[in-house]
mmCIF file with all atom_site columns, C-alpha atoms in Angstrom:
data_model
loop_
_atom_site.group_PDB
_atom_site.id
_atom_site.type_symbol
_atom_site.label_atom_id
_atom_site.label_alt_id
_atom_site.label_comp_id
_atom_site.label_asym_id
_atom_site.label_entity_id
_atom_site.label_seq_id
_atom_site.pdbx_PDB_ins_code
_atom_site.Cartn_x
_atom_site.Cartn_y
_atom_site.Cartn_z
_atom_site.occupancy
_atom_site.B_iso_or_equiv
_atom_site.pdbx_formal_charge
_atom_site.auth_seq_id
_atom_site.auth_comp_id
_atom_site.auth_asym_id
_atom_site.auth_atom_id
_atom_site.pdbx_PDB_model_num
ATOM 1   C CA . MET A 1 1   ? -43.340 -14.251 121.795 1.00 0.00 ? 15  MET A CA 1
ATOM 2   C CA . THR A 1 2   ? -43.638 -14.307 118.074 1.00 0.00 ? 16  THR A CA 1
ATOM 3   C CA . GLU A 1 3   ? -42.012 -11.600 115.915 1.00 0.00 ? 17  GLU A CA 1
ATOM 4   C CA . SER A 1 4   ? -45.620 -10.740 115.174 1.00 0.00 ? 18  SER A CA 1
ATOM 5   C CA . GLN A 1 5   ? -47.090 -10.780 118.695 1.00 0.00 ? 19  GLN A CA 1
ATOM 6   C CA . VAL A 1 6   ? -44.304 -8.422  119.487 1.00 0.00 ? 20  VAL A CA 1
ATOM 7   C CA . LYS A 1 7   ? -44.663 -5.825  116.798 1.00 0.00 ? 21  LYS A CA 1
ATOM 8   C CA . GLU A 1 8   ? -48.507 -5.976  117.878 1.00 0.00 ? 22  GLU A CA 1
ATOM 9   C CA . ALA A 1 9   ? -47.678 -4.993  121.189 1.00 0.00 ? 23  ALA A CA 1
ATOM 10  C CA . VAL A 1 10  ? -45.704 -2.143  120.012 1.00 0.00 ? 24  VAL A CA 1
ATOM 11  C CA . VAL A 1 11  ? -48.329 -0.830  117.693 1.00 0.00 ? 25  VAL A CA 1
ATOM 12  C CA . ILE A 1 12  ? -50.616 -1.459  120.717 1.00 0.00 ? 26  ILE A CA 1
ATOM 13  C CA . VAL A 1 13  ? -47.377 0.645   122.989 1.00 0.00 ? 27  VAL A CA 1
ATOM 14  C CA . ASP A 1 14  ? -47.607 3.490   120.782 1.00 0.00 ? 28  ASP A CA 1
ATOM 15  C CA . ILE A 1 15  ? -51.404 3.970   120.787 1.00 0.00 ? 29  ILE A CA 1
ATOM 16  C CA . LEU A 1 16  ? -51.198 3.927   124.530 1.00 0.00 ? 30  LEU A CA 1
ATOM 17  C CA . HIS A 1 17  ? -48.454 6.328   124.457 1.00 0.00 ? 31  HIS A CA 1
ATOM 18  C CA . ALA A 1 18  ? -50.104 9.134   122.185 1.00 0.00 ? 32  ALA A CA 1
ATOM 19  C CA . GLU A 1 19  ? -53.759 8.072   124.731 1.00 0.00 ? 33  GLU A CA 1
ATOM 20  C CA . ILE A 1 20  ? -51.604 9.272   127.544 1.00 0.00 ? 34  ILE A CA 1
ATOM 21  C CA . HIS A 1 21  ? -50.066 12.978  125.377 1.00 0.00 ? 35  HIS A CA 1
ATOM 22  C CA . ASN A 1 22  ? -53.576 12.955  125.042 1.00 0.00 ? 36  ASN A CA 1
ATOM 23  C CA . SER A 1 23  ? -55.663 12.784  128.276 1.00 0.00 ? 37  SER A CA 1
ATOM 24  C CA . GLY A 1 24  ? -53.250 11.634  130.661 1.00 0.00 ? 38  GLY A CA 1
ATOM 25  C CA . SER A 1 25  ? -54.990 8.290   131.223 1.00 0.00 ? 39  SER A CA 1
ATOM 26  C CA . PHE A 1 26  ? -54.461 4.658   130.303 1.00 0.00 ? 40  PHE A CA 1
ATOM 27  C CA . ILE A 1 27  ? -56.526 2.385   131.963 1.00 0.00 ? 41  ILE A CA 1
ATOM 28  C CA . GLU A 1 28  ? -59.216 1.945   129.894 1.00 0.00 ? 42  GLU A CA 1
ATOM 29  C CA . LYS A 1 29  ? -57.554 1.582   126.836 1.00 0.00 ? 43  LYS A CA 1
ATOM 30  C CA . LEU A 1 30  ? -55.230 -0.576  127.995 1.00 0.00 ? 44  LEU A CA 1
ATOM 31  C CA . THR A 1 31  ? -57.949 -2.623  129.165 1.00 0.00 ? 45  THR A CA 1
ATOM 32  C CA . ASP A 1 32  ? -59.446 -2.920  125.813 1.00 0.00 ? 46  ASP A CA 1
ATOM 33  C CA . TYR A 1 33  ? -56.107 -3.199  123.617 1.00 0.00 ? 47  TYR A CA 1
ATOM 34  C CA . ALA A 1 34  ? -55.406 -6.369  125.985 1.00 0.00 ? 48  ALA A CA 1
ATOM 35  C CA . HIS A 1 35  ? -58.603 -8.142  125.317 1.00 0.00 ? 49  HIS A CA 1
ATOM 36  C CA . ALA A 1 36  ? -57.747 -7.688  121.706 1.00 0.00 ? 50  ALA A CA 1
ATOM 37  C CA . PHE A 1 37  ? -54.516 -8.649  122.024 1.00 0.00 ? 51  PHE A CA 1
ATOM 38  C CA . ALA A 1 38  ? -55.412 -12.226 123.434 1.00 0.00 ? 52  ALA A CA 1
ATOM 39  C CA . ARG A 1 39  ? -58.413 -12.648 121.811 1.00 0.00 ? 53  ARG A CA 1
ATOM 40  C CA . ASN A 1 40  ? -56.959 -14.731 119.273 1.00 0.00 ? 54  ASN A CA 1
ATOM 41  C CA . GLU A 1 41  ? -53.682 -15.895 121.129 1.00 0.00 ? 55  GLU A CA 1
ATOM 42  C CA . ARG A 1 42  ? -53.051 -18.362 123.486 1.00 0.00 ? 56  ARG A CA 1
ATOM 43  C CA . PHE A 1 43  ? -52.882 -16.023 126.687 1.00 0.00 ? 57  PHE A CA 1
ATOM 44  C CA . ASP A 1 44  ? -55.801 -14.996 128.306 1.00 0.00 ? 58  ASP A CA 1
ATOM 45  C CA . ALA A 1 45  ? -56.479 -10.603 128.791 1.00 0.00 ? 59  ALA A CA 1
ATOM 46  C CA . MET A 1 46  ? -54.320 -10.639 132.124 1.00 0.00 ? 60  MET A CA 1
ATOM 47  C CA . ARG A 1 47  ? -50.871 -11.904 130.339 1.00 0.00 ? 61  ARG A CA 1
ATOM 48  C CA . ALA A 1 48  ? -51.742 -10.113 127.590 1.00 0.00 ? 62  ALA A CA 1
ATOM 49  C CA . GLU A 1 49  ? -51.494 -6.117  130.073 1.00 0.00 ? 63  GLU A CA 1
ATOM 50  C CA . LYS A 1 50  ? -48.900 -7.693  131.400 1.00 0.00 ? 64  LYS A CA 1
ATOM 51  C CA . ILE A 1 51  ? -46.747 -8.197  127.781 1.00 0.00 ? 65  ILE A CA 1
ATOM 52  C CA . ILE A 1 52  ? -48.613 -4.779  127.209 1.00 0.00 ? 66  ILE A CA 1
ATOM 53  C CA . ARG A 1 53  ? -47.170 -3.186  129.779 1.00 0.00 ? 67  ARG A CA 1
ATOM 54  C CA . ASP A 1 54  ? -43.602 -4.981  130.024 1.00 0.00 ? 68  ASP A CA 1
ATOM 55  C CA . VAL A 1 55  ? -43.287 -3.751  126.034 1.00 0.00 ? 69  VAL A CA 1
ATOM 56  C CA . TYR A 1 56  ? -44.346 0.066   127.533 1.00 0.00 ? 70  TYR A CA 1
ATOM 57  C CA . ILE A 1 57  ? -41.229 -0.241  130.062 1.00 0.00 ? 71  ILE A CA 1
ATOM 58  C CA . ALA A 1 58  ? -38.812 -1.613  127.516 1.00 0.00 ? 72  ALA A CA 1
ATOM 59  C CA . THR A 1 59  ? -39.621 0.554   123.844 1.00 0.00 ? 73  THR A CA 1
ATOM 60  C CA . ARG A 1 60  ? -40.293 3.903   126.257 1.00 0.00 ? 74  ARG A CA 1
ATOM 61  C CA . GLY A 1 61  ? -37.512 3.158   129.385 1.00 0.00 ? 75  GLY A CA 1
ATOM 62  C CA . GLN A 1 62  ? -40.323 4.201   131.864 1.00 0.00 ? 76  GLN A CA 1
ATOM 63  C CA . SER A 1 63  ? -43.507 2.790   132.455 1.00 0.00 ? 77  SER A CA 1
ATOM 64  C CA . MET A 1 64  ? -47.021 3.932   131.492 1.00 0.00 ? 78  MET A CA 1
ATOM 65  C CA . ASN A 1 65  ? -47.646 5.472   135.139 1.00 0.00 ? 79  ASN A CA 1
ATOM 66  C CA . GLN A 1 66  ? -44.206 7.438   135.193 1.00 0.00 ? 80  GLN A CA 1
ATOM 67  C CA . THR A 1 67  ? -44.962 9.049   132.157 1.00 0.00 ? 81  THR A CA 1
ATOM 68  C CA . ARG A 1 68  ? -48.560 9.576   132.696 1.00 0.00 ? 82  ARG A CA 1
ATOM 69  C CA . GLU A 1 69  ? -46.789 11.096  135.948 1.00 0.00 ? 83  GLU A CA 1
ATOM 70  C CA . GLY A 1 70  ? -44.221 13.156  134.618 1.00 0.00 ? 84  GLY A CA 1
ATOM 71  C CA . LEU A 1 71  ? -46.702 14.894  132.319 1.00 0.00 ? 85  LEU A CA 1
ATOM 72  C CA . ALA A 1 72  ? -48.526 15.840  135.615 1.00 0.00 ? 86  ALA A CA 1
ATOM 73  C CA . ALA A 1 73  ? -45.728 17.059  137.317 1.00 0.00 ? 87  ALA A CA 1
ATOM 74  C CA . ALA A 1 74  ? -44.879 19.000  134.054 1.00 0.00 ? 88  ALA A CA 1
ATOM 75  C CA . LYS A 1 75  ? -48.440 20.839  134.009 1.00 0.00 ? 89  LYS A CA 1
ATOM 76  C CA . ASP A 1 76  ? -47.512 21.455  137.969 1.00 0.00 ? 90  ASP A CA 1
ATOM 77  C CA . ASN A 1 77  ? -44.418 23.526  137.502 1.00 0.00 ? 91  ASN A CA 1
ATOM 78  C CA . LEU A 1 78  ? -45.142 25.385  134.592 1.00 0.00 ? 92  LEU A CA 1
ATOM 79  C CA . PRO A 1 79  ? -42.727 28.324  133.480 1.00 0.00 ? 93  PRO A CA 1
ATOM 80  C CA . VAL A 1 80  ? -44.688 31.853  133.909 1.00 0.00 ? 94  VAL A CA 1
ATOM 81  C CA . ILE A 1 81  ? -44.590 31.915  129.948 1.00 0.00 ? 95  ILE A CA 1
ATOM 82  C CA . ALA A 1 82  ? -46.703 29.677  130.225 1.00 0.00 ? 96  ALA A CA 1
ATOM 83  C CA . LYS A 1 83  ? -49.784 31.583  130.165 1.00 0.00 ? 97  LYS A CA 1
ATOM 84  C CA . THR A 1 84  ? -48.595 33.985  127.309 1.00 0.00 ? 98  THR A CA 1
ATOM 85  C CA . ARG A 1 85  ? -47.646 30.988  124.672 1.00 0.00 ? 99  ARG A CA 1
ATOM 86  C CA . ALA A 1 86  ? -51.337 29.670  125.575 1.00 0.00 ? 100 ALA A CA 1
ATOM 87  C CA . LEU A 1 87  ? -53.103 32.782  124.832 1.00 0.00 ? 101 LEU A CA 1
ATOM 88  C CA . ASP A 1 88  ? -51.120 32.639  121.862 1.00 0.00 ? 102 ASP A CA 1
ATOM 89  C CA . CYS A 1 89  ? -51.577 29.533  120.865 1.00 0.00 ? 103 CYS A CA 1
ATOM 90  C CA . ALA A 1 90  ? -55.057 30.003  121.359 1.00 0.00 ? 104 ALA A CA 1
ATOM 91  C CA . LYS A 1 91  ? -55.399 32.905  119.321 1.00 0.00 ? 105 LYS A CA 1
ATOM 92  C CA . SER A 1 92  ? -53.621 30.810  115.989 1.00 0.00 ? 106 SER A CA 1
ATOM 93  C CA . ILE A 1 93  ? -56.913 29.133  116.183 1.00 0.00 ? 107 ILE A CA 1
ATOM 94  C CA . GLY A 1 94  ? -58.592 31.904  115.151 1.00 0.00 ? 108 GLY A CA 1
ATOM 95  C CA . ALA A 1 95  ? -55.980 32.508  112.429 1.00 0.00 ? 109 ALA A CA 1
ATOM 96  C CA . LEU A 1 96  ? -56.388 28.413  111.330 1.00 0.00 ? 110 LEU A CA 1
ATOM 97  C CA . ILE A 1 97  ? -59.627 28.588  110.287 1.00 0.00 ? 111 ILE A CA 1
ATOM 98  C CA . GLU A 1 98  ? -59.598 32.317  108.430 1.00 0.00 ? 112 GLU A CA 1
ATOM 99  C CA . ALA A 1 99  ? -56.252 30.407  106.170 1.00 0.00 ? 113 ALA A CA 1
ATOM 100 C CA . ALA A 1 100 ? -56.671 28.767  103.153 1.00 0.00 ? 114 ALA A CA 1
ATOM 101 C CA . PRO A 1 101 ? -57.176 26.330  103.180 1.00 0.00 ? 115 PRO A CA 1
ATOM 102 C CA . THR A 1 102 ? -58.952 26.725  105.434 1.00 0.00 ? 116 THR A CA 1
ATOM 103 C CA . GLN A 1 103 ? -60.562 24.192  108.628 1.00 0.00 ? 117 GLN A CA 1
ATOM 104 C CA . PRO A 1 104 ? -62.874 23.002  110.961 1.00 0.00 ? 118 PRO A CA 1
ATOM 105 C CA . VAL A 1 105 ? -62.355 24.141  114.501 1.00 0.00 ? 119 VAL A CA 1
ATOM 106 C CA . TYR A 1 106 ? -61.880 21.011  116.405 1.00 0.00 ? 120 TYR A CA 1
ATOM 107 C CA . LYS A 1 107 ? -58.957 20.502  113.912 1.00 0.00 ? 121 LYS A CA 1
ATOM 108 C CA . ALA A 1 108 ? -57.358 23.955  114.487 1.00 0.00 ? 122 ALA A CA 1
ATOM 109 C CA . TYR A 1 109 ? -58.275 23.418  117.889 1.00 0.00 ? 123 TYR A CA 1
ATOM 110 C CA . ASP A 1 110 ? -56.245 20.023  118.090 1.00 0.00 ? 124 ASP A CA 1
ATOM 111 C CA . ARG A 1 111 ? -53.132 21.626  116.681 1.00 0.00 ? 125 ARG A CA 1
ATOM 112 C CA . ALA A 1 112 ? -52.931 24.732  118.577 1.00 0.00 ? 126 ALA A CA 1
ATOM 113 C CA . ALA A 1 113 ? -53.609 22.436  121.636 1.00 0.00 ? 127 ALA A CA 1
ATOM 114 C CA . VAL A 1 114 ? -50.339 19.680  119.959 1.00 0.00 ? 128 VAL A CA 1
ATOM 115 C CA . THR A 1 115 ? -48.256 22.372  119.255 1.00 0.00 ? 129 THR A CA 1
ATOM 116 C CA . LEU A 1 116 ? -49.335 23.675  123.253 1.00 0.00 ? 130 LEU A CA 1
ATOM 117 C CA . SER A 1 117 ? -48.478 20.243  125.032 1.00 0.00 ? 131 SER A CA 1
ATOM 118 C CA . ALA A 1 118 ? -45.413 19.285  123.221 1.00 0.00 ? 132 ALA A CA 1
ATOM 119 C CA . GLU A 1 119 ? -43.294 23.160  123.646 1.00 0.00 ? 133 GLU A CA 1
ATOM 120 C CA . PHE A 1 120 ? -44.089 22.208  128.125 1.00 0.00 ? 134 PHE A CA 1
ATOM 121 C CA . GLY A 1 121 ? -44.759 18.502  128.358 1.00 0.00 ? 135 GLY A CA 1
ATOM 122 C CA . ILE A 1 122 ? -48.143 18.633  129.405 1.00 0.00 ? 136 ILE A CA 1
ATOM 123 C CA . THR A 1 123 ? -51.486 16.793  127.399 1.00 0.00 ? 137 THR A CA 1
ATOM 124 C CA . GLN A 1 124 ? -52.968 17.849  125.686 1.00 0.00 ? 138 GLN A CA 1
ATOM 125 C CA . VAL A 1 125 ? -56.513 18.174  127.299 1.00 0.00 ? 139 VAL A CA 1
ATOM 126 C CA . ALA A 1 126 ? -53.929 20.429  129.795 1.00 0.00 ? 140 ALA A CA 1
ATOM 127 C CA . ALA A 1 127 ? -53.335 22.344  126.680 1.00 0.00 ? 141 ALA A CA 1
ATOM 128 C CA . LYS A 1 128 ? -56.813 22.855  125.585 1.00 0.00 ? 142 LYS A CA 1
ATOM 129 C CA . GLU A 1 129 ? -57.765 23.684  129.035 1.00 0.00 ? 143 GLU A CA 1
ATOM 130 C CA . MET A 1 130 ? -54.507 26.655  129.853 1.00 0.00 ? 144 MET A CA 1
ATOM 131 C CA . MET A 1 131 ? -56.123 27.896  125.734 1.00 0.00 ? 145 MET A CA 1
ATOM 132 C CA . GLN A 1 132 ? -59.379 27.893  127.332 1.00 0.00 ? 146 GLN A CA 1
ATOM 133 C CA . GLU A 1 133 ? -58.401 29.928  130.892 1.00 0.00 ? 147 GLU A CA 1
ATOM 134 C CA . ALA A 1 134 ? -56.157 32.413  128.872 1.00 0.00 ? 148 ALA A CA 1
ATOM 135 C CA . PHE A 1 135 ? -58.471 32.763  125.752 1.00 0.00 ? 149 PHE A CA 1
ATOM 136 C CA . LYS A 1 136 ? -61.417 33.987  128.515 1.00 0.00 ? 150 LYS A CA 1
ATOM 137 C CA . GLN A 1 137 ? -59.737 36.291  130.894 1.00 0.00 ? 151 GLN A CA 1
ATOM 138 C CA . HIS A 1 138 ? -57.923 37.927  128.295 1.00 0.00 ? 152 HIS A CA 1
ATOM 139 C CA . HIS A 1 139 ? -60.866 38.825  125.495 1.00 0.00 ? 153 HIS A CA 1
ATOM 140 C CA . GLY A 1 140 ? -63.448 37.929  128.143 1.00 0.00 ? 154 GLY A CA 1
ATOM 141 C CA . LYS A 1 141 ? -65.403 34.343  126.138 1.00 0.00 ? 155 LYS A CA 1
ATOM 142 C CA . GLU A 1 142 ? -65.301 31.438  125.765 1.00 0.00 ? 156 GLU A CA 1
ATOM 143 C CA . LEU A 1 143 ? -62.481 29.844  122.790 1.00 0.00 ? 157 LEU A CA 1
ATOM 144 C CA . TYR A 1 144 ? -64.827 27.026  121.410 1.00 0.00 ? 158 TYR A CA 1
ATOM 145 C CA . ALA A 1 145 ? -67.494 29.194  120.332 1.00 0.00 ? 159 ALA A CA 1
ATOM 146 C CA . HIS A 1 146 ? -65.247 32.593  119.475 1.00 0.00 ? 160 HIS A CA 1
ATOM 147 C CA . GLY A 1 147 ? -63.998 29.109  117.426 1.00 0.00 ? 161 GLY A CA 1
ATOM 148 C CA . LYS A 1 148 ? -67.634 28.141  115.722 1.00 0.00 ? 162 LYS A CA 1
ATOM 149 C CA . ALA A 1 149 ? -68.016 32.285  114.962 1.00 0.00 ? 163 ALA A CA 1
ATOM 150 C CA . LEU A 1 150 ? -64.668 32.377  112.410 1.00 0.00 ? 164 LEU A CA 1
ATOM 151 C CA . GLU A 1 151 ? -66.268 28.582  111.596 1.00 0.00 ? 165 GLU A CA 1
ATOM 152 C CA . GLU A 1 152 ? -69.610 29.953  110.453 1.00 0.00 ? 166 GLU A CA 1
ATOM 153 C CA . LYS A 1 153 ? -67.550 32.795  108.925 1.00 0.00 ? 167 LYS A CA 1
ATOM 154 C CA . PHE A 1 154 ? -64.414 31.195  106.867 1.00 0.00 ? 168 PHE A CA 1
ATOM 155 C CA . HIS A 1 155 ? -64.589 27.767  106.711 1.00 0.00 ? 169 HIS A CA 1
ATOM 156 C CA . THR A 1 156 ? -68.358 26.742  106.122 1.00 0.00 ? 170 THR A CA 1
ATOM 157 C CA . PRO A 1 157 ? -68.800 28.706  102.784 1.00 0.00 ? 171 PRO A CA 1
ATOM 158 C CA . VAL A 1 158 ? -65.420 26.936  101.457 1.00 0.00 ? 172 VAL A CA 1
ATOM 159 C CA . ARG A 1 159 ? -66.707 23.655  102.543 1.00 0.00 ? 173 ARG A CA 1
ATOM 160 C CA . GLU A 1 160 ? -70.312 24.305  100.609 1.00 0.00 ? 174 GLU A CA 1
ATOM 161 C CA . ALA A 1 161 ? -69.016 25.648  97.596  1.00 0.00 ? 175 ALA A CA 1
ATOM 162 C CA . ALA A 1 162 ? -66.804 21.916  97.647  1.00 0.00 ? 176 ALA A CA 1
ATOM 163 C CA . ARG A 1 163 ? -69.730 20.207  98.378  1.00 0.00 ? 177 ARG A CA 1
ATOM 164 C CA . GLN A 1 164 ? -71.487 21.972  96.007  1.00 0.00 ? 178 GLN A CA 1
ATOM 165 C CA . ALA A 1 165 ? -69.231 21.466  92.980  1.00 0.00 ? 179 ALA A CA 1
ATOM 166 C CA . GLN A 1 166 ? -68.323 17.919  93.889  1.00 0.00 ? 180 GLN A CA 1
ATOM 167 C CA . ASN A 1 167 ? -72.148 17.017  93.560  1.00 0.00 ? 181 ASN A CA 1
ATOM 168 C CA . ALA A 1 168 ? -72.503 18.732  90.222  1.00 0.00 ? 182 ALA A CA 1
ATOM 169 C CA . GLU A 1 169 ? -69.570 16.451  89.123  1.00 0.00 ? 183 GLU A CA 1
ATOM 170 C CA . GLN A 1 170 ? -71.235 13.617  90.569  1.00 0.00 ? 184 GLN A CA 1
ATOM 171 C CA . GLN A 1 171 ? -74.630 14.863  88.278  1.00 0.00 ? 185 GLN A CA 1
ATOM 172 C CA . PRO A 1 172 ? -73.346 14.291  84.866  1.00 0.00 ? 186 PRO A CA 1
ATOM 173 C CA . ALA A 1 173 ? -72.195 11.106  85.412  1.00 0.00 ? 187 ALA A CA 1
ATOM 174 C CA . ARG A 1 174 ? -75.365 9.812   87.550  1.00 0.00 ? 188 ARG A CA 1
ATOM 175 C CA . SER A 1 175 ? -77.657 11.655  84.569  1.00 0.00 ? 189 SER A CA 1
ATOM 176 C CA . GLN A 1 176 ? -75.612 9.218   81.744  1.00 0.00 ? 190 GLN A CA 1
ATOM 177 C CA . ALA A 1 177 ? -76.148 6.048   83.962  1.00 0.00 ? 191 ALA A CA 1
ATOM 178 C CA . GLN A 1 178 ? -79.382 6.510   83.768  1.00 0.00 ? 192 GLN A CA 1
ATOM 179 C CA . SER A 1 179 ? -80.109 7.031   80.760  1.00 0.00 ? 193 SER A CA 1
ATOM 180 C CA . TYR A 1 180 ? -77.875 3.714   79.729  1.00 0.00 ? 194 TYR A CA 1
ATOM 181 C CA . SER A 1 181 ? -80.357 2.053   82.067  1.00 0.00 ? 195 SER A CA 1
#
């Protein structure tokens, strides 16, 4: 392989590694990236997939499936404290939405899931499930709906004010441009 092919394969491996940690799956993305990798090369998609798998093992020290299985095993063997931490992370979503700079629920939810997944070596999808369950059990309501309500109260007004300010800045510039025509 050429140096540029190796660099491209390493980038693809990084994307696949992130996908495994996010969803616990990699087959669809591996297939897509293998086809893209092979598109302008002198090998087919099957060979590209083999190259990507080999580069993954060389750079990560285990196969993609071993990474996936390790994350699944960690989920199956969570310590008792995990439920408490899941609730803490779920509660942190509200604080992230409310505090300046405010953020939409999807970003706060993702940030909390990344924190929890890293702490226990599980996928982000599993972390989100844990947070949802812990929040519903403790508060009797859906975490995402609660986050959306907070977003409407705290983030949406800030976002709308920023948009109006941006539009106000652009109006004089548009008026000047039209007067020159």
